[in-house]
Amino acid sequence: MKRIVAMITILIVILGGYLGLTRFQRQHRTPVVGILTMMHHPALDQIYRGFVAGLGEAGYHNGKNIKIEYQNANGDQANLKTMADKLVNDHAKVVLGITTPAAQSLANTSKSTPIVMGGIGDPVGARLVKSLRQPGGNVTGVQSDNPVGQQLKLAKHFLPHAKALGLIYTSSDPSAEYQAKMMIADAKRMHINLKVYTIASANDLNQVSQQMLTQVDGVMVPCDNLIAGAMKTLVKNADAAHKPVFPGADTMVKDGGVASISLDQYGMGKAAAKMTVQILKGKQPQDMPVNDYQHGKPILNLQQAKKLGLTIPSGFQQEAAQHGTVIK
C-alpha cells in the first residue's frame, strides 16, 4: 500500500512538473507574428518589406525576439482558409493580413487573435471593422485611402485635350472596386468623361484593355492587385496604342505607368508595424482606431513619358524629384 501511495505521489509530482514546464514554455516562448498575403507582386511586397522594417526599427527581429511566419496564397483564394487556420493554430500573437481577402479569411477564422490590416481599401464595407474610430473586435490596421481625385487631376494635366479616360479594375477585388466607385464620383464632379471597364481574371486583361484603348485617350487604374501583377500586359497594349497609363500604386508606375499621386506602400507597411508593436506590448485592437493612411507621393516615369511624347505638367517633375520619385 505504501508503495502504491509513493508511486502515485511520484506521478503527481512528475505530472505537476510537466504541466508547470509546459505553462512556463507557453508564457516565455518567442511570440509568433503571422503574415498572410493574397499573392506576390511588387506593391504587396513593398507592404511586407515595410512591415518587417518597421518591426526591426521598434526592436523586433525575426529569429531573435519574434518569429515571423509568412504565408502566401499565390493568387488562389482557396489557399487562404488553410493558411489562416495554420497561423491561428500556431498561436500567433498577432497576424498581418495583406489584401482584403487575406484579412477577411483571418477574421473569419478567429474572433480572438489580434489581426492587423495591411492597406485595405474599405475595411468597413468589407465588414472587417464596425467603424474606423471604433473597430469593435479583434481587427484594426491601416486603410489605404488612395487619393483618386488627385490622380484624375494629374491625368488631365498630362492630357488636357482628352475626350475620354478609361478606368479598368478587377470586379472581384473589394479594394479596387471601392477606389473605382470613388473615382467615378470624382470624375462626375470634375466633368471628366470616364469610361469604365472591368475584368474578372488576369486572362481578361489583354482583350478588355485592347478594346478599351480604342475608345479612350488614357487609362486610369486603381490599386488593383490582379492588374498590378499583370502590368506588363496592360502596358504592352497601351504602348502599342501610344496611350498613357496612370495607375494608383508607385510600383505600377515603375512597371510602365506614366505618373501618379500614389500611396507609399512601404510606408503603409511601416504604419501597420507600429500598430503590431502596440499589440505585442499588450494593447487591444478594439481600442485602436484604424489608421486612415493618406500619404500620397508624386511619382513620375520620365522614360515612359518621353517614349509617349507627353508634355510633363509644369512643376510636376520638380515636385516628384523633391517629394517623391522620378524614374529616369
CSV table of C-alpha atoms in Angstrom, one decimal:
chain,number,residue,atom,x,y,z
A,1,MET,CA,0.0,0.0,0.0
A,2,LYS,CA,2.8,2.3,0.9
A,3,ARG,CA,4.5,1.6,-2.4
A,4,ILE,CA,1.3,2.4,-4.3
A,5,VAL,CA,0.9,5.7,-2.4
A,6,ALA,CA,4.6,6.5,-3.1
A,7,MET,CA,4.2,5.8,-6.8
A,8,ILE,CA,1.0,7.9,-7.0
A,9,THR,CA,2.9,10.8,-5.3
A,10,ILE,CA,5.8,10.5,-7.7
A,11,LEU,CA,3.4,10.5,-10.7
A,12,ILE,CA,1.6,13.6,-9.3
A,13,VAL,CA,5.0,15.4,-8.8
A,14,ILE,CA,6.1,14.4,-12.4
A,15,LEU,CA,2.7,15.5,-13.9
A,16,GLY,CA,2.8,18.7,-12.0
A,17,GLY,CA,6.3,19.5,-13.1
A,18,TYR,CA,5.4,18.7,-16.7
A,19,LEU,CA,2.4,21.0,-16.6
A,20,GLY,CA,4.4,23.7,-15.0
A,21,LEU,CA,7.1,23.4,-17.6
A,22,THR,CA,4.5,23.5,-20.4
A,23,ARG,CA,2.9,26.6,-18.9
A,24,PHE,CA,6.4,28.2,-18.5
A,25,GLN,CA,7.3,27.5,-22.1
A,26,ARG,CA,3.9,28.8,-23.3
A,27,GLN,CA,4.4,32.0,-21.4
A,28,HIS,CA,8.1,32.5,-22.4
A,29,ARG,CA,8.2,31.2,-25.9
A,30,THR,CA,9.1,33.6,-28.8
A,31,PRO,CA,6.0,35.4,-29.9
A,32,VAL,CA,4.8,34.4,-33.4
A,33,VAL,CA,3.9,37.3,-35.8
A,34,GLY,CA,2.0,35.9,-38.7
A,35,ILE,CA,1.7,37.4,-42.2
A,36,LEU,CA,-0.9,36.3,-44.7
A,37,THR,CA,-1.0,37.8,-48.2
A,38,MET,CA,-3.1,37.0,-51.2
A,39,MET,CA,-0.3,37.0,-53.8
A,40,HIS,CA,3.2,38.1,-54.7
A,41,HIS,CA,3.6,41.3,-56.7
A,42,PRO,CA,5.7,44.5,-56.2
A,43,ALA,CA,3.1,46.6,-54.4
A,44,LEU,CA,2.2,44.0,-51.9
A,45,ASP,CA,5.8,43.0,-51.4
A,46,GLN,CA,6.5,46.6,-50.5
A,47,ILE,CA,3.9,46.5,-47.7
A,48,TYR,CA,5.6,43.3,-46.5
A,49,ARG,CA,9.1,44.8,-46.6
A,50,GLY,CA,7.9,48.0,-44.8
A,51,PHE,CA,6.2,45.9,-42.2
A,52,VAL,CA,9.4,43.8,-41.4
A,53,ALA,CA,11.5,47.0,-41.4
A,54,GLY,CA,9.1,48.8,-39.1
A,55,LEU,CA,9.2,45.9,-36.6
A,56,GLY,CA,13.0,46.0,-36.8
A,57,GLU,CA,13.1,49.7,-36.0
A,58,ALA,CA,11.0,49.0,-32.9
A,59,GLY,CA,13.4,46.3,-31.8
A,60,TYR,CA,11.6,43.2,-33.0
A,61,HIS,CA,13.8,41.0,-35.2
A,62,ASN,CA,12.8,37.7,-36.8
A,63,GLY,CA,14.7,34.8,-35.2
A,64,LYS,CA,15.7,36.8,-32.1
A,65,ASN,CA,12.7,38.1,-30.1
A,66,ILE,CA,9.9,37.2,-32.5
A,67,LYS,CA,9.2,34.5,-35.1
A,68,ILE,CA,7.7,35.8,-38.4
A,69,GLU,CA,5.6,33.2,-40.1
A,70,TYR,CA,4.8,34.1,-43.7
A,71,GLN,CA,2.0,32.6,-45.8
A,72,ASN,CA,1.3,33.4,-49.4
A,73,ALA,CA,-1.8,32.2,-51.2
A,74,ASN,CA,-0.2,32.8,-54.6
A,75,GLY,CA,-3.4,34.3,-56.0
A,76,ASP,CA,-5.6,31.3,-55.1
A,77,GLN,CA,-8.3,32.2,-52.6
A,78,ALA,CA,-8.9,28.6,-51.8
A,79,ASN,CA,-5.5,28.6,-50.1
A,80,LEU,CA,-6.4,31.4,-47.7
A,81,LYS,CA,-8.6,29.4,-45.3
A,82,THR,CA,-5.9,26.7,-44.8
A,83,MET,CA,-3.2,29.2,-44.3
A,84,ALA,CA,-5.3,31.3,-41.9
A,85,ASP,CA,-6.1,28.2,-39.9
A,86,LYS,CA,-2.4,27.4,-39.7
A,87,LEU,CA,-1.4,30.8,-38.4
A,88,VAL,CA,-4.2,30.8,-35.8
A,89,ASN,CA,-3.4,27.2,-34.7
A,90,ASP,CA,0.3,28.1,-34.4
A,91,HIS,CA,-0.8,30.6,-31.7
A,92,ALA,CA,0.3,33.7,-33.5
A,93,LYS,CA,0.4,36.7,-31.1
A,94,VAL,CA,-0.8,39.0,-33.9
A,95,VAL,CA,-1.4,38.4,-37.6
A,96,LEU,CA,-1.0,40.9,-40.6
A,97,GLY,CA,-3.5,40.5,-43.4
A,98,ILE,CA,-2.3,42.0,-46.7
A,99,THR,CA,-5.2,42.5,-49.1
A,100,THR,CA,-8.9,42.4,-48.2
A,101,PRO,CA,-9.4,38.6,-48.9
A,102,ALA,CA,-6.5,37.7,-46.7
A,103,ALA,CA,-7.7,39.9,-43.8
A,104,GLN,CA,-11.3,38.6,-44.3
A,105,SER,CA,-10.1,35.0,-44.2
A,106,LEU,CA,-8.2,35.7,-40.9
A,107,ALA,CA,-11.2,37.4,-39.4
A,108,ASN,CA,-13.5,34.5,-40.3
A,109,THR,CA,-11.0,32.1,-38.8
A,110,SER,CA,-10.6,33.7,-35.4
A,111,LYS,CA,-12.5,36.2,-33.3
A,112,SER,CA,-9.8,36.4,-30.6
A,113,THR,CA,-6.4,36.5,-32.4
A,114,PRO,CA,-5.4,40.2,-33.0
A,115,ILE,CA,-5.4,41.0,-36.7
A,116,VAL,CA,-3.8,44.0,-38.3
A,117,MET,CA,-4.9,45.0,-41.8
A,118,GLY,CA,-2.1,45.9,-44.3
A,119,GLY,CA,-3.6,48.5,-46.6
A,120,ILE,CA,-7.3,47.7,-47.0
A,121,GLY,CA,-9.3,50.0,-49.2
A,122,ASP,CA,-12.7,49.7,-47.5
A,123,PRO,CA,-12.5,47.9,-44.1
A,124,VAL,CA,-16.0,48.9,-43.1
A,125,GLY,CA,-17.6,47.8,-46.3
A,126,ALA,CA,-15.6,44.6,-46.1
A,127,ARG,CA,-17.1,44.1,-42.6
A,128,LEU,CA,-13.7,43.8,-41.0
A,129,VAL,CA,-14.4,46.6,-38.6
A,130,LYS,CA,-17.6,48.3,-37.3
A,131,SER,CA,-16.1,51.8,-37.8
A,132,LEU,CA,-12.7,53.4,-38.4
A,133,ARG,CA,-12.7,55.1,-35.0
A,134,GLN,CA,-14.1,52.1,-33.0
A,135,PRO,CA,-13.2,48.8,-34.7
A,136,GLY,CA,-15.1,46.9,-32.0
A,137,GLY,CA,-13.5,43.5,-32.4
A,138,ASN,CA,-10.1,41.8,-33.0
A,139,VAL,CA,-9.3,43.6,-36.2
A,140,THR,CA,-7.6,47.0,-36.8
A,141,GLY,CA,-4.8,48.3,-39.0
A,142,VAL,CA,-4.2,50.5,-42.0
A,143,GLN,CA,-6.8,51.8,-44.6
A,144,SER,CA,-5.3,52.7,-47.9
A,145,ASP,CA,-7.2,55.9,-48.7
A,146,ASN,CA,-5.9,56.3,-52.3
A,147,PRO,CA,-6.1,60.0,-53.5
A,148,VAL,CA,-8.1,59.1,-56.6
A,149,GLY,CA,-9.2,62.7,-57.1
A,150,GLN,CA,-5.6,63.9,-57.3
A,151,GLN,CA,-4.8,61.1,-59.7
A,152,LEU,CA,-7.6,62.2,-62.1
A,153,LYS,CA,-6.4,65.8,-62.0
A,154,LEU,CA,-2.9,64.7,-62.8
A,155,ALA,CA,-4.1,62.7,-65.8
A,156,LYS,CA,-6.0,65.7,-67.1
A,157,HIS,CA,-2.9,67.9,-66.7
A,158,PHE,CA,-1.0,65.4,-68.8
A,159,LEU,CA,-3.9,65.1,-71.3
A,160,PRO,CA,-5.6,68.5,-71.3
A,161,HIS,CA,-7.4,67.7,-74.6
A,162,ALA,CA,-8.5,64.2,-73.8
A,163,LYS,CA,-12.1,63.4,-74.8
A,164,ALA,CA,-12.3,60.3,-72.6
A,165,LEU,CA,-10.3,58.5,-70.0
A,166,GLY,CA,-10.7,54.7,-69.3
A,167,LEU,CA,-10.9,53.2,-65.9
A,168,ILE,CA,-10.1,49.5,-65.6
A,169,TYR,CA,-10.3,47.3,-62.5
A,170,THR,CA,-11.0,43.8,-61.2
A,171,SER,CA,-14.6,43.4,-60.2
A,172,SER,CA,-13.8,40.8,-57.6
A,173,ASP,CA,-11.2,43.0,-55.8
A,174,PRO,CA,-13.1,44.8,-53.0
A,175,SER,CA,-10.4,47.5,-52.5
A,176,ALA,CA,-10.2,48.2,-56.3
A,177,GLU,CA,-14.0,48.3,-56.6
A,178,TYR,CA,-14.1,50.8,-53.7
A,179,GLN,CA,-11.5,53.0,-55.3
A,180,ALA,CA,-13.2,52.8,-58.6
A,181,LYS,CA,-16.5,54.0,-57.1
A,182,MET,CA,-14.7,57.0,-55.6
A,183,MET,CA,-13.0,57.8,-58.9
A,184,ILE,CA,-16.3,57.6,-60.8
A,185,ALA,CA,-17.9,60.0,-58.3
A,186,ASP,CA,-14.9,62.4,-58.6
A,187,ALA,CA,-15.0,62.2,-62.4
A,188,LYS,CA,-18.6,63.3,-62.4
A,189,ARG,CA,-17.8,66.3,-60.1
A,190,MET,CA,-14.9,67.2,-62.3
A,191,HIS,CA,-16.9,66.8,-65.6
A,192,ILE,CA,-14.4,64.1,-66.8
A,193,ASN,CA,-15.8,61.6,-69.3
A,194,LEU,CA,-14.7,58.3,-67.6
A,195,LYS,CA,-15.5,55.0,-69.4
A,196,VAL,CA,-15.5,52.1,-67.0
A,197,TYR,CA,-14.2,48.6,-67.9
A,198,THR,CA,-13.9,45.5,-65.5
A,199,ILE,CA,-12.2,42.2,-65.7
A,200,ALA,CA,-12.8,39.0,-63.7
A,201,SER,CA,-9.4,37.4,-64.1
A,202,ALA,CA,-5.9,38.1,-65.5
A,203,ASN,CA,-7.0,36.2,-68.6
A,204,ASP,CA,-9.4,39.0,-69.4
A,205,LEU,CA,-6.9,41.8,-69.2
A,206,ASN,CA,-5.4,41.5,-72.7
A,207,GLN,CA,-8.7,41.5,-74.6
A,208,VAL,CA,-10.6,44.1,-72.4
A,209,SER,CA,-7.6,46.5,-72.4
A,210,GLN,CA,-7.3,46.3,-76.2
A,211,GLN,CA,-11.0,47.1,-76.6
A,212,MET,CA,-10.7,50.0,-74.0
A,213,LEU,CA,-7.7,51.6,-75.7
A,214,THR,CA,-9.6,52.1,-78.9
A,215,GLN,CA,-12.1,54.3,-77.1
A,216,VAL,CA,-10.1,56.4,-74.7
A,217,ASP,CA,-7.1,58.7,-74.6
A,218,GLY,CA,-5.6,57.5,-71.4
A,219,VAL,CA,-6.1,54.8,-68.8
A,220,MET,CA,-6.7,55.0,-65.0
A,221,VAL,CA,-6.0,52.0,-62.8
A,222,PRO,CA,-6.7,51.9,-59.0
A,223,CYS,CA,-4.5,49.9,-56.6
A,224,ASP,CA,-5.7,46.6,-58.1
A,225,ASN,CA,-3.8,43.5,-57.0
A,226,LEU,CA,-4.6,41.5,-60.1
A,227,ILE,CA,-3.7,44.2,-62.6
A,228,ALA,CA,-0.6,45.1,-60.6
A,229,GLY,CA,0.6,41.6,-61.1
A,230,ALA,CA,-0.1,41.8,-64.9
A,231,MET,CA,1.0,45.3,-65.6
A,232,LYS,CA,3.3,44.1,-68.5
A,233,THR,CA,0.2,43.1,-70.4
A,234,LEU,CA,-1.6,46.4,-69.9
A,235,VAL,CA,1.5,48.5,-70.7
A,236,LYS,CA,2.3,46.4,-73.8
A,237,ASN,CA,-1.2,47.2,-75.2
A,238,ALA,CA,-1.1,50.8,-74.1
A,239,ASP,CA,2.3,51.3,-75.7
A,240,ALA,CA,1.0,49.8,-79.0
A,241,ALA,CA,-1.9,52.3,-78.9
A,242,HIS,CA,0.5,55.1,-77.9
A,243,LYS,CA,-1.6,56.0,-74.9
A,244,PRO,CA,-0.5,56.5,-71.2
A,245,VAL,CA,-1.5,54.6,-68.1
A,246,PHE,CA,-2.0,56.4,-64.8
A,247,PRO,CA,-2.0,53.7,-62.0
A,248,GLY,CA,-2.7,54.1,-58.3
A,249,ALA,CA,0.5,52.4,-56.9
A,250,ASP,CA,4.1,53.6,-57.2
A,251,THR,CA,5.3,50.1,-58.1
A,252,MET,CA,2.8,50.1,-61.1
A,253,VAL,CA,4.3,53.4,-62.3
A,254,LYS,CA,7.7,51.7,-62.2
A,255,ASP,CA,6.3,48.9,-64.2
A,256,GLY,CA,5.3,51.1,-67.1
A,257,GLY,CA,2.8,53.7,-65.9
A,258,VAL,CA,3.5,57.3,-66.6
A,259,ALA,CA,2.7,59.1,-63.3
A,260,SER,CA,0.7,59.0,-60.2
A,261,ILE,CA,0.0,60.6,-56.8
A,262,SER,CA,0.3,57.3,-55.1
A,263,LEU,CA,0.3,55.9,-51.6
A,264,ASP,CA,3.7,54.8,-50.3
A,265,GLN,CA,3.2,51.0,-50.0
A,266,TYR,CA,6.4,50.7,-48.0
A,267,GLY,CA,5.3,53.4,-45.6
A,268,MET,CA,1.9,51.7,-45.3
A,269,GLY,CA,3.7,48.5,-44.1
A,270,LYS,CA,5.7,50.5,-41.5
A,271,ALA,CA,2.4,52.0,-40.3
A,272,ALA,CA,1.0,48.5,-39.9
A,273,ALA,CA,4.1,47.5,-38.0
A,274,LYS,CA,3.7,50.3,-35.5
A,275,MET,CA,0.2,49.1,-34.6
A,276,THR,CA,1.5,45.5,-34.4
A,277,VAL,CA,4.2,46.6,-31.9
A,278,GLN,CA,1.5,48.2,-29.8
A,279,ILE,CA,-0.4,44.9,-29.7
A,280,LEU,CA,2.7,42.9,-28.9
A,281,LYS,CA,3.1,45.2,-25.9
A,282,GLY,CA,-0.5,44.5,-24.7
A,283,LYS,CA,-2.8,46.9,-26.5
A,284,GLN,CA,-6.1,45.5,-27.8
A,285,PRO,CA,-7.3,46.0,-31.4
A,286,GLN,CA,-10.7,47.1,-30.3
A,287,ASP,CA,-9.1,50.1,-28.6
A,288,MET,CA,-7.1,51.1,-31.7
A,289,PRO,CA,-8.7,53.3,-34.4
A,290,VAL,CA,-7.9,52.3,-38.0
A,291,ASN,CA,-5.1,54.4,-39.5
A,292,ASP,CA,-6.6,56.2,-42.4
A,293,TYR,CA,-3.3,56.3,-44.4
A,294,GLN,CA,-3.3,59.2,-46.9
A,295,HIS,CA,0.4,59.9,-47.5
A,296,GLY,CA,0.3,60.3,-51.3
A,297,LYS,CA,3.6,61.0,-53.1
A,298,PRO,CA,4.2,62.2,-56.7
A,299,ILE,CA,5.9,59.6,-58.9
A,300,LEU,CA,7.0,60.2,-62.5
A,301,ASN,CA,8.2,57.7,-65.0
A,302,LEU,CA,10.2,60.1,-67.1
A,303,GLN,CA,11.4,57.5,-69.5
A,304,GLN,CA,7.8,56.4,-70.2
A,305,ALA,CA,6.5,59.9,-70.6
A,306,LYS,CA,9.3,60.7,-73.2
A,307,LYS,CA,8.6,57.4,-75.1
A,308,LEU,CA,4.9,58.5,-75.5
A,309,GLY,CA,5.9,62.1,-76.4
A,310,LEU,CA,4.0,63.6,-73.4
A,311,THR,CA,4.4,67.1,-72.1
A,312,ILE,CA,5.1,66.9,-68.4
A,313,PRO,CA,2.8,69.4,-66.5
A,314,SER,CA,4.6,72.4,-65.2
A,315,GLY,CA,6.3,71.8,-61.9
A,316,PHE,CA,5.4,68.2,-61.6
A,317,GLN,CA,8.9,66.8,-62.3
A,318,GLN,CA,10.4,69.1,-59.8
A,319,GLU,CA,7.8,68.1,-57.2
A,320,ALA,CA,8.4,64.4,-57.8
A,321,ALA,CA,12.1,64.9,-57.6
A,322,GLN,CA,11.8,66.8,-54.2
A,323,HIS,CA,9.0,64.9,-52.6
A,324,GLY,CA,8.6,61.7,-54.4
A,325,THR,CA,10.3,59.7,-57.1
A,326,VAL,CA,11.5,60.3,-60.7
A,327,ILE,CA,12.2,57.2,-62.8
A,328,LYS,CA,14.8,58.0,-65.4
